[in-house]
Coordinates of N, CA, C and O in Angstrom, one line a residue:
M252 N -0.5 -6.8 -13.5 CA -1.7 -6.0 -13.5 C -1.4 -4.7 -12.9 O -0.6 -4.6 -11.9
S253 N -1.9 -3.7 -13.5 CA -1.7 -2.3 -12.9 C -2.9 -1.9 -12.1 O -4.0 -2.4 -12.4
Y254 N -2.7 -0.9 -11.2 CA -3.8 -0.5 -10.4 C -3.9 1.0 -10.5 O -2.9 1.8 -10.7
L255 N -5.2 1.5 -10.5 CA -5.4 3.0 -10.7 C -5.8 3.5 -9.3 O -6.7 2.9 -8.6
F256 N -5.2 4.6 -8.9 CA -5.6 5.3 -7.7 C -6.4 6.5 -8.0 O -6.0 7.3 -8.8
S257 N -7.5 6.7 -7.3 CA -8.4 7.8 -7.5 C -8.7 8.4 -6.1 O -9.0 7.6 -5.2
P258 N -8.7 9.7 -6.0 CA -9.1 10.3 -4.7 C -10.5 9.7 -4.3 O -11.4 9.6 -5.2
M259 N -10.7 9.5 -3.0 CA -12.0 8.9 -2.6 C -13.1 9.8 -2.9 O -13.0 11.0 -2.7
N260 N -14.2 9.2 -3.4 CA -15.4 10.0 -3.6 C -16.5 9.3 -2.8 O -16.4 8.3 -2.2
E261 N -17.7 10.0 -2.7 CA -18.8 9.5 -1.8 C -19.3 8.1 -2.3 O -19.6 7.3 -1.4
E262 N -19.4 7.9 -3.5 CA -19.9 6.6 -4.0 C -19.0 5.5 -3.6 O -19.5 4.5 -3.0
N263 N -17.7 5.6 -3.7 CA -16.8 4.5 -3.3 C -16.8 4.4 -1.8 O -16.7 3.3 -1.3
A264 N -16.8 5.5 -1.1 CA -16.8 5.5 0.4 C -18.0 4.7 0.9 O -17.9 3.9 1.8
R265 N -19.2 4.9 0.3 CA -20.4 4.2 0.7 C -20.3 2.7 0.4 O -20.8 1.8 1.1
I266 N -19.6 2.3 -0.7 CA -19.4 0.9 -1.0 C -18.5 0.3 0.0 O -18.8 -0.8 0.6
I267 N -17.4 1.0 0.3 CA -16.4 0.5 1.3 C -17.0 0.3 2.7 O -16.7 -0.7 3.3
V268 N -17.7 1.2 3.2 CA -18.2 1.1 4.5 C -19.2 -0.1 4.7 O -19.4 -0.5 5.8
N269 N -19.7 -0.6 3.6 CA -20.6 -1.8 3.7 C -19.8 -3.1 3.4 O -20.5 -4.1 3.5
W270 N -18.5 -3.0 3.2 CA -17.8 -4.3 3.1 C -17.8 -5.0 4.4 O -17.7 -4.4 5.5
R271 N -18.0 -6.3 4.4 CA -18.1 -7.1 5.6 C -17.0 -8.2 5.5 O -17.0 -9.1 4.6
Y272 N -16.2 -8.3 6.5 CA -15.1 -9.3 6.6 C -15.5 -10.4 7.4 O -16.4 -10.3 8.3
H273 N -14.9 -11.6 7.2 CA -15.3 -12.8 8.0 C -15.0 -12.6 9.4 O -14.3 -11.7 9.8
E274 N -15.4 -13.5 10.3 CA -15.4 -13.3 11.7 C -14.0 -13.0 12.3 O -13.8 -12.1 13.1
S275 N -13.0 -13.6 11.7 CA -11.6 -13.4 12.3 C -11.1 -12.0 12.0 O -10.2 -11.5 12.7
L276 N -11.7 -11.3 11.0 CA -11.3 -9.9 10.7 C -12.4 -8.9 10.9 O -12.3 -7.8 10.4
N277 N -13.4 -9.3 11.7 CA -14.5 -8.4 11.8 C -14.2 -7.0 12.5 O -15.0 -6.1 12.5
L278 N -13.0 -6.9 13.1 CA -12.6 -5.6 13.7 C -12.6 -4.6 12.6 O -12.8 -3.4 12.8
Y279 N -12.4 -5.0 11.3 CA -12.3 -4.1 10.2 C -13.6 -3.7 9.6 O -13.7 -2.9 8.7
N280 N -14.7 -4.3 10.1 CA -16.0 -4.0 9.6 C -16.4 -2.6 10.2 O -16.2 -2.4 11.4
H281 N -16.9 -1.7 9.4 CA -17.3 -0.4 9.9 C -18.6 -0.5 10.6 O -19.5 -1.2 10.3
N282 N -18.7 0.4 11.7 CA -19.9 0.4 12.5 C -21.0 1.1 11.6 O -20.9 2.2 11.2
L283 N -22.0 0.3 11.4 CA -23.1 0.8 10.6 C -23.9 1.9 11.2 O -24.6 2.7 10.5
Y284 N -23.8 2.1 12.5 CA -24.4 3.3 13.1 C -23.7 4.6 13.0 O -24.2 5.6 13.3
Q285 N -22.5 4.5 12.4 CA -21.6 5.7 12.3 C -21.2 5.9 10.8 O -20.3 6.5 10.5
I286 N -22.1 5.4 9.9 CA -21.7 5.4 8.5 C -21.5 6.8 8.0 O -20.5 7.1 7.3
E287 N -22.3 7.8 8.3 CA -22.2 9.1 7.8 C -20.9 9.8 8.3 O -20.2 10.4 7.5
E288 N -20.6 9.5 9.5 CA -19.3 10.0 10.1 C -18.1 9.4 9.4 O -17.1 10.1 9.1
I289 N -18.1 8.1 9.2 CA -17.0 7.4 8.6 C -16.9 7.9 7.1 O -15.7 8.2 6.7
I290 N -18.0 8.1 6.4 CA -17.9 8.6 5.0 C -17.2 10.0 5.0 O -16.4 10.3 4.2
Q291 N -17.6 10.8 6.0 CA -17.0 12.2 6.0 C -15.5 12.1 6.3 O -14.7 12.9 5.7
D292 N -15.1 11.1 7.1 CA -13.6 10.9 7.3 C -13.0 10.5 6.0 O -11.9 10.9 5.7
F293 N -13.6 9.6 5.3 CA -13.1 9.1 4.0 C -12.9 10.3 3.0 O -12.0 10.3 2.2
L294 N -13.9 11.2 3.0 CA -13.9 12.3 2.1 C -13.1 13.5 2.5 O -12.8 14.4 1.7
N295 N -12.6 13.5 3.8 CA -11.8 14.6 4.3 C -10.5 14.6 3.6 O -9.7 13.7 3.7
Y296 N -10.2 15.7 2.9 CA -9.0 15.8 2.1 C -7.7 15.6 2.9 O -6.7 15.0 2.5
E297 N -7.7 16.0 4.2 CA -6.6 15.9 5.0 C -6.2 14.4 5.4 O -5.1 14.1 5.7
N298 N -7.2 13.5 5.2 CA -7.0 12.1 5.5 C -6.4 11.3 4.3 O -6.0 10.2 4.5
A299 N -6.4 12.0 3.2 CA -5.7 11.4 2.0 C -6.2 10.0 1.7 O -5.3 9.1 1.5
Y300 N -7.5 9.8 1.5 CA -8.0 8.4 1.2 C -8.1 8.3 -0.4 O -8.4 9.3 -1.1
Y301 N -7.7 7.1 -0.8 CA -7.8 6.8 -2.3 C -8.5 5.5 -2.5 O -8.3 4.5 -1.7
S302 N -9.3 5.4 -3.5 CA -9.9 4.2 -4.0 C -8.9 3.5 -5.0 O -8.2 4.2 -5.7
I303 N -8.8 2.2 -4.9 CA -7.9 1.5 -5.8 C -8.7 0.6 -6.7 O -9.5 -0.3 -6.2
F304 N -8.5 0.7 -8.0 CA -9.2 -0.1 -9.0 C -8.2 -1.0 -9.8 O -7.1 -0.6 -10.1
N305 N -8.7 -2.2 -10.2 CA -7.9 -3.0 -11.0 C -8.1 -2.6 -12.5 O -8.9 -1.7 -12.8
N306 N -7.5 -3.3 -13.4 CA -7.6 -2.9 -14.9 C -9.0 -3.3 -15.4 O -9.3 -3.0 -16.6
R307 N -9.9 -3.9 -14.7 CA -11.3 -4.1 -15.1 C -12.2 -3.1 -14.4 O -13.4 -3.3 -14.4
N308 N -11.6 -2.1 -13.9 CA -12.3 -1.0 -13.2 C -13.2 -1.4 -12.0 O -14.2 -0.9 -11.7
E309 N -12.7 -2.5 -11.3 CA -13.3 -3.0 -10.1 C -12.7 -2.3 -8.9 O -11.4 -2.3 -8.8
L310 N -13.5 -1.8 -8.0 CA -12.9 -1.3 -6.7 C -12.4 -2.5 -5.9 O -13.2 -3.3 -5.4
V311 N -11.1 -2.6 -5.7 CA -10.5 -3.7 -5.1 C -9.9 -3.4 -3.7 O -9.7 -4.3 -2.9
A312 N -9.7 -2.1 -3.4 CA -9.0 -1.8 -2.2 C -9.1 -0.3 -2.0 O -9.6 0.5 -2.9
Y313 N -8.6 0.2 -0.9 CA -8.5 1.6 -0.6 C -7.3 1.8 0.3 O -6.8 0.8 0.9
C314 N -6.8 3.0 0.4 CA -5.7 3.3 1.3 C -5.8 4.8 1.7 O -6.6 5.5 1.2
C315 N -5.1 5.1 2.8 CA -5.0 6.4 3.3 C -3.6 6.7 3.7 O -2.8 5.8 4.0
F316 N -3.2 8.0 3.7 CA -1.9 8.4 4.1 C -2.0 9.5 5.2 O -2.7 10.5 4.9
G317 N -1.4 9.3 6.3 CA -1.4 10.4 7.3 C -2.0 9.9 8.6 O -2.1 8.8 8.9
A318 N -2.6 10.9 9.3 CA -3.0 10.8 10.7 C -4.2 9.7 10.8 O -4.2 9.0 11.8
D319 N -5.0 9.6 9.8 CA -6.1 8.6 9.9 C -5.7 7.2 9.9 O -6.4 6.3 10.2
A320 N -4.4 6.9 9.6 CA -3.9 5.6 9.6 C -3.3 5.2 10.9 O -2.9 4.0 11.1
K321 N -3.3 6.1 11.9 CA -2.8 5.8 13.2 C -3.9 5.2 14.1 O -5.1 5.5 13.9
V322 N -3.5 4.4 15.1 CA -4.4 3.8 16.0 C -4.2 4.5 17.4 O -3.0 4.6 17.8
K323 N -5.2 5.0 18.0 CA -5.1 5.6 19.3 C -4.4 4.7 20.3 O -4.8 3.6 20.5
G324 N -3.4 5.3 21.0 CA -2.6 4.6 22.0 C -1.2 4.3 21.5 O -0.4 3.9 22.4
G325 N -0.9 4.4 20.3 CA 0.4 4.1 19.8 C 1.3 5.3 19.9 O 0.9 6.4 20.1
N326 N 2.6 5.1 19.9 CA 3.6 6.1 20.0 C 4.1 6.4 18.5 O 4.7 5.6 17.9
Y327 N 3.8 7.6 18.1 CA 4.1 8.0 16.7 C 5.0 9.2 16.7 O 4.9 10.0 15.8
D328 N 6.0 9.2 17.6 CA 6.9 10.3 17.7 C 7.9 10.3 16.5 O 8.3 11.4 16.1
I329 N 8.3 9.2 16.0 CA 9.2 9.1 14.8 C 8.5 9.7 13.6 O 7.3 9.3 13.3
Q330 N 9.1 10.6 12.9 CA 8.5 11.2 11.7 C 8.5 10.1 10.6 O 9.5 9.7 10.1
A331 N 7.3 9.7 10.1 CA 7.1 8.8 9.1 C 5.7 9.0 8.4 O 4.9 9.7 9.0
L332 N 5.6 8.5 7.3 CA 4.3 8.5 6.6 C 3.5 7.3 7.0 O 3.8 6.2 6.7
D333 N 2.3 7.6 7.7 CA 1.5 6.5 8.1 C 0.6 6.1 7.0 O 0.0 6.9 6.3
I334 N 0.5 4.7 6.7 CA -0.3 4.2 5.6 C -1.3 3.3 6.2 O -1.0 2.3 6.9
G335 N -2.6 3.5 5.8 CA -3.7 2.6 6.1 C -4.1 1.9 4.8 O -4.0 2.5 3.7
F336 N -4.7 0.7 5.0 CA -5.0 -0.1 3.8 C -6.2 -1.0 4.1 O -6.3 -1.5 5.2
G337 N -7.1 -1.1 3.2 CA -8.2 -2.1 3.3 C -8.5 -2.7 1.9 O -8.4 -2.0 0.9
M338 N -8.8 -3.9 1.9 CA -9.0 -4.7 0.7 C -10.5 -5.2 0.6 O -11.0 -5.6 1.7
R339 N -11.1 -5.2 -0.5 CA -12.4 -5.8 -0.7 C -12.4 -7.2 -0.2 O -11.5 -8.0 -0.6
P340 N -13.3 -7.6 0.7 CA -13.3 -8.9 1.4 C -13.2 -10.1 0.4 O -12.4 -11.0 0.7
N341 N -13.9 -10.1 -0.7 CA -13.8 -11.3 -1.6 C -12.6 -11.3 -2.5 O -12.4 -12.2 -3.3
F342 N -11.7 -10.3 -2.3 CA -10.4 -10.3 -3.0 C -9.3 -10.7 -2.1 O -8.2 -10.8 -2.6
T343 N -9.5 -10.8 -0.8 CA -8.5 -11.3 0.1 C -8.2 -12.7 -0.2 O -9.0 -13.5 -0.7
R344 N -7.0 -13.2 0.1 CA -6.6 -14.5 0.0 C -6.6 -15.0 -1.4 O -6.8 -16.2 -1.7
R345 N -6.4 -14.1 -2.4 CA -6.4 -14.5 -3.8 C -5.0 -14.4 -4.4 O -4.8 -14.5 -5.6
G346 N -4.0 -14.0 -3.5 CA -2.7 -13.9 -4.0 C -2.4 -12.5 -4.6 O -1.3 -12.3 -5.2
I347 N -3.3 -11.6 -4.5 CA -3.0 -10.3 -5.2 C -2.7 -9.2 -4.1 O -2.3 -8.1 -4.5
T348 N -2.9 -9.5 -2.9 CA -2.7 -8.5 -1.8 C -1.3 -7.9 -1.9 O -1.1 -6.7 -1.8
F349 N -0.3 -8.7 -2.0 CA 1.1 -8.3 -2.1 C 1.3 -7.3 -3.3 O 2.0 -6.3 -3.1
R350 N 0.7 -7.6 -4.4 CA 0.8 -6.7 -5.6 C 0.2 -5.4 -5.3 O 0.7 -4.4 -5.7
I351 N -1.0 -5.4 -4.7 CA -1.7 -4.2 -4.4 C -0.9 -3.3 -3.4 O -0.8 -2.1 -3.6
I352 N -0.4 -4.0 -2.4 CA 0.4 -3.2 -1.4 C 1.7 -2.6 -2.1 O 2.0 -1.5 -1.8
N353 N 2.3 -3.4 -3.0 CA 3.4 -2.8 -3.7 C 3.0 -1.6 -4.5 O 3.7 -0.6 -4.6
A354 N 1.8 -1.6 -5.1 CA 1.3 -0.5 -5.8 C 1.0 0.7 -4.9 O 1.3 1.9 -5.3
V355 N 0.6 0.4 -3.7 CA 0.4 1.5 -2.7 C 1.7 2.2 -2.4 O 1.8 3.4 -2.3
F356 N 2.7 1.4 -2.1 CA 4.0 1.9 -1.8 C 4.6 2.7 -3.0 O 5.2 3.8 -2.8
D357 N 4.4 2.2 -4.2 CA 4.8 2.9 -5.4 C 4.1 4.3 -5.5 O 4.8 5.3 -5.8
F358 N 2.8 4.3 -5.3 CA 2.1 5.5 -5.3 C 2.6 6.5 -4.2 O 2.7 7.7 -4.4
A359 N 2.8 5.9 -3.0 CA 3.3 6.8 -1.9 C 4.7 7.4 -2.2 O 4.9 8.6 -2.0
Q360 N 5.5 6.6 -2.8 CA 6.9 7.1 -3.2 C 6.7 8.2 -4.2 O 7.5 9.2 -4.2
S361 N 5.8 8.1 -5.1 CA 5.6 9.1 -6.2 C 4.9 10.4 -5.7 O 5.1 11.5 -6.3
N362 N 4.2 10.3 -4.6 CA 3.4 11.5 -4.1 C 3.8 12.1 -2.8 O 3.2 13.1 -2.4
F363 N 4.6 11.4 -2.0 CA 5.0 11.9 -0.7 C 6.5 11.9 -0.6 O 7.2 10.9 -0.9
P364 N 7.1 13.0 -0.1 CA 8.6 13.1 0.0 C 9.2 12.3 1.2 O 10.4 12.3 1.3
I365 N 8.4 11.7 2.1 CA 8.9 11.0 3.3 C 9.7 9.8 2.9 O 9.4 9.1 2.0
T366 N 10.8 9.5 3.7 CA 11.6 8.3 3.4 C 11.3 7.2 4.3 O 11.9 6.1 4.2
L367 N 10.5 7.4 5.3 CA 10.2 6.3 6.2 C 8.7 6.1 6.2 O 7.9 7.0 6.4
F368 N 8.2 4.8 6.1 CA 6.8 4.5 6.0 C 6.5 3.7 7.3 O 7.3 2.9 7.8
R369 N 5.2 3.9 7.7 CA 4.8 3.2 9.0 C 3.4 2.6 8.8 O 2.5 3.3 8.1
V370 N 3.2 1.4 9.3 CA 1.8 0.8 9.3 C 1.6 0.4 10.8 O 2.5 0.1 11.5
T371 N 0.3 0.4 11.1 CA -0.1 -0.1 12.4 C -1.1 -1.2 12.1 O -2.1 -1.0 11.5
V372 N -0.8 -2.4 12.6 CA -1.6 -3.6 12.3 C -2.0 -4.3 13.6 O -1.2 -4.5 14.5
A373 N -3.3 -4.8 13.6 CA -3.8 -5.6 14.7 C -2.9 -6.9 14.8 O -2.6 -7.5 13.8
E374 N -2.5 -7.2 16.1 CA -1.6 -8.4 16.3 C -2.2 -9.7 15.8 O -1.5 -10.5 15.3
F375 N -3.5 -9.8 15.8 CA -4.2 -11.0 15.4 C -4.3 -11.2 13.9 O -4.6 -12.2 13.4
N376 N -4.0 -10.1 13.1 CA -4.1 -10.1 11.7 C -2.8 -10.7 11.1 O -2.0 -10.0 10.5
H377 N -2.7 -12.0 11.2 CA -1.5 -12.7 10.8 C -1.2 -12.5 9.3 O 0.0 -12.4 8.9
Q378 N -2.2 -12.5 8.5 CA -2.0 -12.4 7.0 C -1.4 -11.0 6.7 O -0.4 -10.9 6.0
A379 N -1.9 -9.9 7.3 CA -1.3 -8.6 7.0 C 0.1 -8.5 7.6 O 1.0 -8.0 6.9
L380 N 0.3 -9.1 8.8 CA 1.7 -9.0 9.3 C 2.7 -9.8 8.5 O 3.8 -9.4 8.3
R381 N 2.2 -11.0 8.0 CA 3.1 -11.8 7.1 C 3.5 -11.0 5.8 O 4.7 -10.9 5.4
I382 N 2.5 -10.3 5.3 CA 2.8 -9.5 4.1 C 3.7 -8.3 4.4 O 4.7 -8.0 3.7
C383 N 3.5 -7.7 5.6 CA 4.4 -6.5 6.0 C 5.8 -7.0 6.2 O 6.7 -6.4 5.8
H384 N 6.0 -8.2 6.9 CA 7.3 -8.7 7.1 C 8.0 -9.1 5.8 O 9.2 -8.8 5.6
K385 N 7.2 -9.7 4.9 CA 7.7 -10.0 3.6 C 8.2 -8.8 2.8 O 9.1 -8.8 2.0
T386 N 7.4 -7.7 3.0 CA 7.8 -6.4 2.3 C 9.0 -5.8 2.9 O 9.7 -5.0 2.2
G387 N 9.4 -6.1 4.1 CA 10.5 -5.6 4.8 C 10.3 -4.7 6.0 O 11.2 -4.1 6.5
F388 N 9.0 -4.6 6.4 CA 8.7 -3.8 7.6 C 9.3 -4.5 8.8 O 9.4 -5.7 8.9
V389 N 9.7 -3.7 9.8 CA 10.3 -4.1 11.0 C 9.4 -3.6 12.2 O 9.1 -2.4 12.2
Q390 N 9.1 -4.5 13.1 CA 8.3 -4.1 14.2 C 9.1 -3.2 15.2 O 10.2 -3.5 15.5
V391 N 8.5 -2.0 15.6 CA 9.2 -1.1 16.5 C 8.4 -0.9 17.8 O 8.9 -0.3 18.7
Q392 N 7.2 -1.4 17.8 CA 6.4 -1.2 19.0 C 5.2 -2.1 19.0 O 4.7 -2.6 18.0
K393 N 4.8 -2.4 20.2 CA 3.5 -3.2 20.5 C 2.8 -2.4 21.6 O 3.4 -2.0 22.6
F394 N 1.5 -2.2 21.4 CA 0.7 -1.6 22.4 C -0.7 -2.1 22.4 O -1.2 -2.8 21.5
Q395 N -1.4 -1.9 23.5 CA -2.7 -2.4 23.7 C -3.7 -1.1 23.6 O -3.5 -0.2 24.4
R396 N -4.7 -1.2 22.8 CA -5.6 -0.1 22.6 C -6.5 -0.2 23.9 O -7.1 -1.2 24.2
E397 N -6.6 1.0 24.5 CA -7.4 1.1 25.8 C -8.9 0.7 25.6 O -9.4 0.1 26.5
Q398 N -9.5 1.2 24.5 CA -11.0 1.0 24.4 C -11.4 -0.4 24.4 O -12.5 -0.7 24.8
D399 N -10.6 -1.3 23.8 CA -11.1 -2.7 23.7 C -10.0 -3.8 24.0 O -10.3 -5.0 23.9
G400 N -8.8 -3.3 24.4 CA -7.8 -4.3 24.8 C -7.1 -5.0 23.7 O -6.3 -5.9 23.9
I401 N -7.3 -4.6 22.4 CA -6.7 -5.3 21.3 C -5.3 -4.8 21.2 O -5.0 -3.6 21.3
Y402 N -4.4 -5.7 20.9 CA -2.9 -5.4 20.7 C -2.7 -5.0 19.3 O -3.2 -5.7 18.4
F403 N -1.9 -4.0 19.1 CA -1.5 -3.5 17.8 C 0.1 -3.5 17.7 O 0.7 -3.3 18.7
L404 N 0.6 -3.7 16.5 CA 2.0 -3.6 16.2 C 2.2 -2.4 15.3 O 1.5 -2.2 14.3
V405 N 3.3 -1.7 15.6 CA 3.7 -0.6 14.7 C 5.0 -1.0 14.0 O 5.9 -1.5 14.7
L406 N 5.0 -0.9 12.7 CA 6.1 -1.4 11.9 C 6.6 -0.2 11.0 O 5.8 0.6 10.5
L407 N 7.9 -0.2 10.8 CA 8.5 0.8 9.9 C 9.2 0.2 8.7 O 9.7 -0.9 8.8
L408 N 9.3 0.9 7.7 CA 10.0 0.5 6.4 C 10.7 1.7 5.8 O 10.0 2.7 5.6
K409 N 12.0 1.6 5.6 CA 12.7 2.7 4.9 C 12.4 2.6 3.4 O 12.3 1.5 2.8
R410 N 12.4 3.8 2.8 CA 12.1 3.9 1.4 C 13.1 3.0 0.5 O 12.7 2.4 -0.4
E411 N 14.3 3.0 0.9 CA 15.3 2.2 0.2 C 14.9 0.7 0.1 O 15.1 0.0 -0.9
K412 N 14.3 0.2 1.2 CA 13.9 -1.2 1.2 C 12.8 -1.5 0.2 O 12.7 -2.5 -0.4
I413 N 11.9 -0.5 0.0 CA 10.8 -0.7 -1.0 C 11.4 -0.9 -2.4 O 11.0 -1.7 -3.1
N414 N 12.4 -0.1 -2.7 CA 13.1 -0.2 -4.0 C 13.6 -1.6 -4.3 O 13.7 -2.1 -5.4
N415 N 14.0 -2.3 -3.2 CA 14.6 -3.6 -3.3 C 13.5 -4.7 -3.5 O 13.8 -5.8 -4.0
I416 N 12.2 -4.5 -3.2 CA 11.2 -5.5 -3.4 C 10.4 -5.3 -4.7 O 9.7 -6.2 -5.0
M417 N 10.5 -4.2 -5.3 CA 9.7 -4.0 -6.5 C 10.4 -4.5 -7.8 O 11.5 -4.7 -7.9

């Protein structure tokens, strides 16, 4: 299955901010009191947000590249392309996440000249971490976010590794 990437627009941003994840992943639910602010972040060109559609034109995921993919409190001194990712809740655990993530990396390789990719994942998100490790990411840091005490892991992947998994 192929995936289409489209720059984020307001309609898709409004759909995404209303996605609701089950209790174990509710950290990823957007704050409904900050919807307009979050939508503006999605639409900010500098944050490089993209909507991801399957071949049936269904919005299945989104991603971003750059500063908005970082979590406050992490050490991001190493130059790398930060990648953020979110998937439509009813599409998780269907076995397509790995394919969509591969499509995100393929898109990143085609559009950004950086050779090192970075993701920051909540430590409790075992499914995302399993996929990152399967993809070839290596943990380089663990930190605790000050505002809520949640632990996050920072992982890196060299561009050459991506070519070996595709």
